[in-house]
XYZ file of C-alpha atoms in Angstrom:
78
model
C 27.791 25.088 8.743
C 26.800 21.532 9.676
C 29.149 18.830 8.393
C 27.449 15.491 7.852
C 29.916 12.745 7.096
C 29.337 9.286 5.766
C 27.761 8.024 2.596
C 24.357 9.320 1.555
C 22.142 7.319 -0.816
C 19.041 8.868 -2.332
C 15.646 7.275 -1.728
C 12.271 8.016 -3.299
C 8.745 8.424 -1.910
C 7.234 7.346 -5.241
C 9.252 4.088 -5.463
C 10.880 5.096 -8.753
C 14.394 4.480 -7.495
C 15.881 1.900 -5.125
C 12.725 -0.171 -4.653
C 10.886 1.755 -1.976
C 11.358 4.670 0.372
C 14.040 3.746 2.894
C 12.768 3.106 6.415
C 14.348 2.546 9.813
C 15.658 -1.017 9.891
C 16.120 -1.287 6.118
C 19.517 -1.991 4.639
C 20.997 -0.899 1.350
C 22.096 -3.641 -1.074
C 24.741 -2.288 -3.431
C 24.453 -5.176 -5.893
C 20.700 -4.720 -6.362
C 20.872 -0.935 -5.768
C 17.814 -1.275 -3.525
C 16.772 -0.635 0.038
C 15.714 -3.969 1.546
C 13.156 -4.414 4.341
C 14.160 -6.743 7.203
C 13.303 -10.407 6.655
C 9.706 -10.783 7.924
C 9.993 -14.476 8.908
C 12.891 -16.964 9.018
C 11.286 -19.178 6.352
C 10.958 -16.384 3.769
C 13.647 -15.976 1.088
C 14.722 -12.937 -0.874
C 14.077 -12.961 -4.621
C 16.266 -11.293 -7.262
C 14.174 -8.092 -7.023
C 14.958 -7.593 -3.320
C 11.523 -8.642 -2.039
C 10.804 -11.393 0.468
C 8.846 -14.446 -0.721
C 7.026 -16.878 1.573
C 7.572 -20.618 1.060
C 3.856 -20.873 0.138
C 2.364 -18.264 -2.171
C -0.301 -15.907 -0.812
C -3.860 -17.174 -1.518
C -5.621 -15.391 -4.367
C -9.225 -16.116 -3.387
C -9.883 -12.559 -2.188
C -9.785 -13.453 1.517
C -7.650 -11.832 4.196
C -4.731 -13.957 5.318
C -1.878 -13.852 7.830
C 1.303 -15.920 7.846
C 1.707 -18.697 10.456
C 5.464 -19.275 10.753
C 5.089 -22.267 13.099
C 3.064 -24.272 10.569
C 4.444 -22.554 7.439
C 1.005 -21.761 6.092
C -1.405 -18.918 5.485
C -4.271 -18.677 7.995
C -7.453 -16.883 7.029
C -8.442 -13.894 9.167
C -12.131 -14.236 10.004
């Protein structure tokens, strides 16, 4: 009989509970009852839904973009 101590918190593959499926490096936020991914960049802030928001919104022109933390801007991938 294997005894596993500690606190166990259920996670979900289909994202129906606790935001998303818990991954290595995530942390559990008791107040939001969500698993939170690590902060992707120092300039990004967490919103009240437990997701990280960039200081400049992602472009919606259909292009492919990557975040440039040095210049705090989106750079198109060409």
